[in-house]
PDB file of C-alpha atoms in Angstrom:
ATOM      1  CA  LEU A   1      46.987  36.270  42.282  1.00  0.00           C
ATOM      2  CA  ARG A   2      48.369  34.522  39.041  1.00  0.00           C
ATOM      3  CA  ASN A   3      47.338  37.938  37.531  1.00  0.00           C
ATOM      4  CA  LEU A   4      48.827  39.892  39.913  1.00  0.00           C
ATOM      5  CA  LEU A   5      52.641  38.334  40.059  1.00  0.00           C
ATOM      6  CA  SER A   6      52.417  38.471  36.507  1.00  0.00           C
ATOM      7  CA  ILE A   7      52.066  42.515  36.145  1.00  0.00           C
ATOM      8  CA  LEU A   8      54.672  42.954  38.903  1.00  0.00           C
ATOM      9  CA  ASN A   9      57.738  43.671  36.647  1.00  0.00           C
ATOM     10  CA  ALA A  10      60.370  44.037  39.181  1.00  0.00           C
ATOM     11  CA  SER A  11      63.030  45.769  37.265  1.00  0.00           C
ATOM     12  CA  PHE A  12      60.631  48.567  36.496  1.00  0.00           C
ATOM     13  CA  TYR A  13      59.571  49.184  40.119  1.00  0.00           C
ATOM     14  CA  LEU A  14      63.081  48.795  41.542  1.00  0.00           C
ATOM     15  CA  ALA A  15      64.155  51.680  38.933  1.00  0.00           C
ATOM     16  CA  LYS A  16      61.101  53.549  40.212  1.00  0.00           C
ATOM     17  CA  TRP A  17      62.360  53.250  43.759  1.00  0.00           C
ATOM     18  CA  LEU A  18      66.231  53.546  42.821  1.00  0.00           C
ATOM     19  CA  ALA A  19      66.411  56.535  40.890  1.00  0.00           C
ATOM     20  CA  ARG A  20      62.759  57.648  40.084  1.00  0.00           C
ATOM     21  CA  VAL A  21      62.794  56.573  36.531  1.00  0.00           C
ATOM     22  CA  ASP A  22      61.300  54.469  33.951  1.00  0.00           C
ATOM     23  CA  ILE A  23      63.749  51.811  33.245  1.00  0.00           C
ATOM     24  CA  ARG A  24      62.747  51.922  29.488  1.00  0.00           C
ATOM     25  CA  THR A  25      64.019  55.174  29.117  1.00  0.00           C
ATOM     26  CA  LEU A  26      67.286  54.052  29.734  1.00  0.00           C
ATOM     27  CA  GLY A  27      69.884  51.493  27.894  1.00  0.00           C
ATOM     28  CA  SER A  28      68.200  48.740  25.635  1.00  0.00           C
ATOM     29  CA  GLY A  29      64.838  50.556  26.633  1.00  0.00           C
ATOM     30  CA  THR A  30      63.375  47.212  28.131  1.00  0.00           C
ATOM     31  CA  ALA A  31      62.168  46.250  31.895  1.00  0.00           C
ATOM     32  CA  GLY A  32      64.486  43.948  32.039  1.00  0.00           C
ATOM     33  CA  SER A  33      67.124  42.660  34.706  1.00  0.00           C
ATOM     34  CA  ARG A  34      70.065  42.677  32.034  1.00  0.00           C
ATOM     35  CA  ASN A  35      69.070  46.426  31.394  1.00  0.00           C
ATOM     36  CA  LEU A  36      68.990  46.770  35.395  1.00  0.00           C
ATOM     37  CA  LEU A  37      72.238  45.217  35.613  1.00  0.00           C
ATOM     38  CA  ARG A  38      74.010  47.510  32.931  1.00  0.00           C
ATOM     39  CA  GLN A  39      72.395  50.569  34.949  1.00  0.00           C
ATOM     40  CA  PHE A  40      72.290  49.893  38.299  1.00  0.00           C
ATOM     41  CA  GLY A  41      74.672  46.845  39.153  1.00  0.00           C
ATOM     42  CA  PHE A  42      74.715  43.065  39.725  1.00  0.00           C
ATOM     43  CA  ASN A  43      72.805  43.104  43.479  1.00  0.00           C
ATOM     44  CA  TYR A  44      69.913  44.991  41.851  1.00  0.00           C
ATOM     45  CA  ALA A  45      69.634  43.026  39.038  1.00  0.00           C
ATOM     46  CA  LEU A  46      69.832  39.735  40.894  1.00  0.00           C
ATOM     47  CA  VAL A  47      66.976  40.873  43.090  1.00  0.00           C
ATOM     48  CA  ALA A  48      65.137  41.366  39.741  1.00  0.00           C
ATOM     49  CA  PHE A  49      65.782  38.336  38.132  1.00  0.00           C
ATOM     50  CA  LEU A  50      64.882  36.064  41.306  1.00  0.00           C
ATOM     51  CA  TRP A  51      61.440  38.260  41.453  1.00  0.00           C
ATOM     52  CA  ASP A  52      60.365  37.696  38.025  1.00  0.00           C
ATOM     53  CA  GLY A  53      61.635  34.132  37.862  1.00  0.00           C
ATOM     54  CA  GLY A  54      59.825  33.996  41.742  1.00  0.00           C
ATOM     55  CA  LYS A  55      56.317  34.920  40.559  1.00  0.00           C
ATOM     56  CA  ALA A  56      56.697  32.406  38.035  1.00  0.00           C
ATOM     57  CA  PHE A  57      57.689  29.388  40.120  1.00  0.00           C
ATOM     58  CA  VAL A  58      55.087  30.742  43.055  1.00  0.00           C
ATOM     59  CA  ALA A  59      52.089  30.687  40.652  1.00  0.00           C
ATOM     60  CA  ILE A  60      52.718  27.164  39.308  1.00  0.00           C
ATOM     61  CA  LYS A  61      53.582  26.058  42.694  1.00  0.00           C
ATOM     62  CA  LEU A  62      50.172  27.157  43.614  1.00  0.00           C
ATOM     63  CA  VAL A  63      47.867  25.368  41.057  1.00  0.00           C
ATOM     64  CA  SER A  64      49.916  22.192  41.750  1.00  0.00           C
ATOM     65  CA  LEU A  65      48.611  22.546  45.318  1.00  0.00           C
ATOM     66  CA  LEU A  66      45.039  23.639  44.165  1.00  0.00           C
ATOM     67  CA  GLY A  67      45.021  22.851  40.404  1.00  0.00           C
ATOM     68  CA  ASP A  68      43.039  19.520  38.905  1.00  0.00           C
ATOM     69  CA  GLN A  69      45.491  16.561  39.420  1.00  0.00           C
ATOM     70  CA  ALA A  70      44.237  14.800  36.804  1.00  0.00           C
ATOM     71  CA  ASN A  71      44.773  17.755  34.238  1.00  0.00           C
ATOM     72  CA  LEU A  72      47.796  19.248  36.380  1.00  0.00           C
ATOM     73  CA  LEU A  73      50.613  19.223  33.573  1.00  0.00           C
ATOM     74  CA  THR A  74      48.632  21.316  30.811  1.00  0.00           C
ATOM     75  CA  LEU A  75      47.412  23.338  33.806  1.00  0.00           C
ATOM     76  CA  GLU A  76      51.076  24.615  34.796  1.00  0.00           C
ATOM     77  CA  LEU A  77      52.274  25.297  31.624  1.00  0.00           C
ATOM     78  CA  LEU A  78      48.891  27.174  30.600  1.00  0.00           C
ATOM     79  CA  VAL A  79      50.137  29.373  34.133  1.00  0.00           C
ATOM     80  CA  LEU A  80      53.580  29.741  32.975  1.00  0.00           C
ATOM     81  CA  CYS A  81      52.667  31.082  29.506  1.00  0.00           C
ATOM     82  CA  SER A  82      49.976  33.454  31.352  1.00  0.00           C
ATOM     83  CA  VAL A  83      52.676  34.823  33.641  1.00  0.00           C
ATOM     84  CA  ILE A  84      54.895  35.020  30.631  1.00  0.00           C
ATOM     85  CA  ILE A  85      52.137  37.115  28.569  1.00  0.00           C
ATOM     86  CA  GLY A  86      51.567  39.276  31.521  1.00  0.00           C
ATOM     87  CA  HIS A  87      55.237  40.392  32.329  1.00  0.00           C
ATOM     88  CA  VAL A  88      55.975  40.830  28.405  1.00  0.00           C
ATOM     89  CA  TRP A  89      52.549  42.942  27.764  1.00  0.00           C
ATOM     90  CA  PRO A  90      51.611  44.110  31.038  1.00  0.00           C
ATOM     91  CA  VAL A  91      48.630  46.205  31.048  1.00  0.00           C
ATOM     92  CA  GLN A  92      49.854  48.890  33.889  1.00  0.00           C
ATOM     93  CA  MET A  93      52.765  49.471  32.057  1.00  0.00           C
ATOM     94  CA  ALA A  94      50.877  50.286  28.248  1.00  0.00           C
ATOM     95  CA  TRP A  95      52.235  46.774  27.381  1.00  0.00           C
ATOM     96  CA  ARG A  96      55.676  47.322  27.603  1.00  0.00           C
ATOM     97  CA  GLY A  97      57.383  45.076  30.093  1.00  0.00           C
ATOM     98  CA  GLY A  98      60.630  42.620  30.068  1.00  0.00           C
ATOM     99  CA  LYS A  99      61.216  39.675  27.953  1.00  0.00           C
ATOM    100  CA  GLY A 100      60.158  36.551  30.090  1.00  0.00           C
ATOM    101  CA  LEU A 101      63.458  34.715  30.049  1.00  0.00           C
ATOM    102  CA  ALA A 102      63.572  34.656  34.042  1.00  0.00           C
ATOM    103  CA  CYS A 103      59.890  33.738  33.761  1.00  0.00           C
ATOM    104  CA  LEU A 104      60.584  30.617  31.795  1.00  0.00           C
ATOM    105  CA  ILE A 105      63.464  29.697  33.998  1.00  0.00           C
ATOM    106  CA  GLY A 106      61.918  30.105  37.196  1.00  0.00           C
ATOM    107  CA  GLY A 107      58.466  28.249  35.797  1.00  0.00           C
ATOM    108  CA  LEU A 108      60.540  25.297  34.366  1.00  0.00           C
ATOM    109  CA  LEU A 109      62.149  24.971  38.267  1.00  0.00           C
ATOM    110  CA  ALA A 110      58.661  24.909  39.143  1.00  0.00           C
ATOM    111  CA  PHE A 111      57.027  22.354  36.998  1.00  0.00           C
ATOM    112  CA  ASP A 112      59.991  20.074  35.517  1.00  0.00           C
ATOM    113  CA  PRO A 113      63.412  21.083  37.331  1.00  0.00           C
ATOM    114  CA  ILE A 114      65.002  18.046  35.097  1.00  0.00           C
ATOM    115  CA  LEU A 115      64.119  19.767  32.103  1.00  0.00           C
ATOM    116  CA  LEU A 116      65.954  22.675  33.391  1.00  0.00           C
ATOM    117  CA  VAL A 117      69.141  20.780  34.217  1.00  0.00           C
ATOM    118  CA  VAL A 118      68.798  19.457  30.443  1.00  0.00           C
ATOM    119  CA  CYS A 119      68.424  22.475  29.024  1.00  0.00           C
ATOM    120  CA  VAL A 120      71.379  23.833  31.174  1.00  0.00           C
ATOM    121  CA  ILE A 121      73.644  20.871  29.556  1.00  0.00           C
ATOM    122  CA  LEU A 122      71.967  21.572  26.053  1.00  0.00           C
ATOM    123  CA  PHE A 123      72.867  25.272  26.509  1.00  0.00           C
ATOM    124  CA  LEU A 124      76.335  24.633  27.732  1.00  0.00           C
ATOM    125  CA  LEU A 125      77.035  22.018  24.558  1.00  0.00           C
ATOM    126  CA  LEU A 126      75.273  24.480  22.004  1.00  0.00           C
ATOM    127  CA  GLY A 127      78.026  27.368  23.610  1.00  0.00           C
ATOM    128  CA  LEU A 128      80.846  25.327  23.099  1.00  0.00           C
ATOM    129  CA  THR A 129      80.065  24.117  20.135  1.00  0.00           C
ATOM    130  CA  LEU A 130      79.701  27.383  18.070  1.00  0.00           C
ATOM    131  CA  ARG A 131      82.938  28.911  20.109  1.00  0.00           C
ATOM    132  CA  LEU A 132      84.757  25.503  18.688  1.00  0.00           C
ATOM    133  CA  LEU A 133      82.943  25.690  15.259  1.00  0.00           C
ATOM    134  CA  THR A 134      82.552  29.659  14.715  1.00  0.00           C
ATOM    135  CA  GLN A 135      84.492  31.283  17.164  1.00  0.00           C
ATOM    136  CA  TRP A 136      81.184  32.613  18.518  1.00  0.00           C
ATOM    137  CA  GLN A 137      82.121  34.328  21.840  1.00  0.00           C
ATOM    138  CA  LYS A 138      79.035  35.556  23.220  1.00  0.00           C
ATOM    139  CA  PRO A 139      76.289  33.141  24.961  1.00  0.00           C
ATOM    140  CA  ASP A 140      73.221  34.956  23.436  1.00  0.00           C
ATOM    141  CA  ILE A 141      72.898  32.871  20.443  1.00  0.00           C
ATOM    142  CA  ALA A 142      73.083  29.427  22.533  1.00  0.00           C
ATOM    143  CA  VAL A 143      70.117  30.630  24.566  1.00  0.00           C
ATOM    144  CA  TYR A 144      67.901  31.445  21.683  1.00  0.00           C
ATOM    145  CA  LEU A 145      68.759  27.979  19.851  1.00  0.00           C
ATOM    146  CA  CYS A 146      68.471  26.385  23.608  1.00  0.00           C
ATOM    147  CA  LEU A 147      64.551  28.107  24.103  1.00  0.00           C
ATOM    148  CA  PHE A 148      63.790  26.687  20.249  1.00  0.00           C
ATOM    149  CA  PHE A 149      64.786  23.475  21.141  1.00  0.00           C
ATOM    150  CA  ILE A 150      63.419  23.180  25.026  1.00  0.00           C
ATOM    151  CA  PRO A 151      59.562  21.901  23.624  1.00  0.00           C
ATOM    152  CA  PHE A 152      61.054  18.928  21.682  1.00  0.00           C
ATOM    153  CA  VAL A 153      63.405  18.093  24.669  1.00  0.00           C
ATOM    154  CA  PHE A 154      59.998  18.096  27.089  1.00  0.00           C
ATOM    155  CA  PHE A 155      58.143  16.093  24.323  1.00  0.00           C
ATOM    156  CA  LEU A 156      61.064  13.295  24.007  1.00  0.00           C
ATOM    157  CA  LYS A 157      61.288  13.148  27.621  1.00  0.00           C
ATOM    158  CA  GLN A 158      57.738  12.831  28.669  1.00  0.00           C
ATOM    159  CA  TRP A 159      57.266  10.195  25.637  1.00  0.00           C
ATOM    160  CA  ILE A 160      60.310   8.363  25.792  1.00  0.00           C
ATOM    161  CA  PHE A 161      61.503   8.181  29.431  1.00  0.00           C
ATOM    162  CA  LEU A 162      58.166   8.423  30.873  1.00  0.00           C
ATOM    163  CA  SER A 163      56.126   6.995  28.445  1.00  0.00           C
ATOM    164  CA  SER A 164      53.291   9.461  28.127  1.00  0.00           C
ATOM    165  CA  SER A 165      50.803   9.272  24.944  1.00  0.00           C
ATOM    166  CA  TRP A 166      52.227  11.428  22.063  1.00  0.00           C
ATOM    167  CA  ARG A 167      48.263  12.733  22.160  1.00  0.00           C
ATOM    168  CA  SER A 168      48.037  13.643  25.651  1.00  0.00           C
ATOM    169  CA  LEU A 169      51.378  15.895  25.186  1.00  0.00           C
ATOM    170  CA  ILE A 170      49.957  17.952  22.222  1.00  0.00           C
ATOM    171  CA  LEU A 171      48.448  20.578  24.297  1.00  0.00           C
ATOM    172  CA  PRO A 172      51.455  20.728  27.122  1.00  0.00           C
ATOM    173  CA  VAL A 173      54.066  20.962  24.133  1.00  0.00           C
ATOM    174  CA  ALA A 174      51.853  23.727  22.353  1.00  0.00           C
ATOM    175  CA  LEU A 175      51.731  25.678  25.680  1.00  0.00           C
ATOM    176  CA  LEU A 176      55.670  25.434  26.047  1.00  0.00           C
ATOM    177  CA  GLY A 177      56.156  25.957  22.714  1.00  0.00           C
ATOM    178  CA  LEU A 178      54.191  28.923  22.892  1.00  0.00           C
ATOM    179  CA  SER A 179      55.759  30.726  26.306  1.00  0.00           C
ATOM    180  CA  CYS A 180      59.405  29.734  24.336  1.00  0.00           C
ATOM    181  CA  GLY A 181      58.222  31.560  21.426  1.00  0.00           C
ATOM    182  CA  ILE A 182      56.939  34.659  23.186  1.00  0.00           C
ATOM    183  CA  VAL A 183      59.967  34.696  24.792  1.00  0.00           C
ATOM    184  CA  LEU A 184      62.363  34.436  21.596  1.00  0.00           C
ATOM    185  CA  PHE A 185      59.883  37.248  20.264  1.00  0.00           C
ATOM    186  CA  ALA A 186      60.253  39.635  22.631  1.00  0.00           C
ATOM    187  CA  HIS A 187      64.275  39.249  22.124  1.00  0.00           C
ATOM    188  CA  ARG A 188      63.829  39.656  18.711  1.00  0.00           C
ATOM    189  CA  ARG A 189      65.903  42.605  18.583  1.00  0.00           C
ATOM    190  CA  ASN A 190      68.460  41.065  20.678  1.00  0.00           C
ATOM    191  CA  ILE A 191      68.783  38.112  18.069  1.00  0.00           C
ATOM    192  CA  GLN A 192      69.502  40.240  15.053  1.00  0.00           C
ATOM    193  CA  MET A 193      71.981  42.547  16.500  1.00  0.00           C
ATOM    194  CA  ALA A 194      73.999  39.026  17.379  1.00  0.00           C
ATOM    195  CA  LEU A 195      73.822  37.714  14.132  1.00  0.00           C
ATOM    196  CA  GLY A 196      74.089  40.794  12.149  1.00  0.00           C
ATOM    197  CA  HIS A 197      77.627  41.444  15.084  1.00  0.00           C
ATOM    198  CA  HIS A 198      78.747  38.016  14.106  1.00  0.00           C
ATOM    199  CA  LEU A 199      78.059  38.168  10.450  1.00  0.00           C
ATOM    200  CA  ASP A 200      79.985  41.434  10.098  1.00  0.00           C
ATOM    201  CA  GLY A 201      83.111  39.991  11.561  1.00  0.00           C
ATOM    202  CA  GLY A 202      82.608  41.081  15.184  1.00  0.00           C
TER     203      GLY A 202
END
């Protein structure tokens, strides 16, 4: 079920259903909710975002109900990582899927909603700081910076506030870091374009 959820890309199948087209041949060339937004509008993009986030949420909740409670955190993050991998590189779509951000958000909501709230606050602070100091108008770079900091924020939260042993956190932090790293890798062209546009004075 987890593998089935991960490869069902909402943007790809909605575009197939709506217009009988491969969303990857339009716009940015990716099977993601942002591209769907540009091509078909907000309502369909919202459905895709909720589906892609929801499949990670459901997969992790199933693990929390059925998995080994002694290693639950590691299992949840392993599932999150596998769902993101299946979303970014789905076998039935010739390994060309979405970028995994919605999956990551849905996964964070499932296994650690407090961490998600902290990340939203961090995103807002980073966005405001960039706007004040560099006149950066778009939120993209704040999103990517937030993704980079998520594993560190998670480690500090577990270590300082929940008194978890740092040794017990090595694998969970590594899995969360891998999940965030895959999402950042999938957004590499967006990062290059955002940096290039800003450095060029756009």
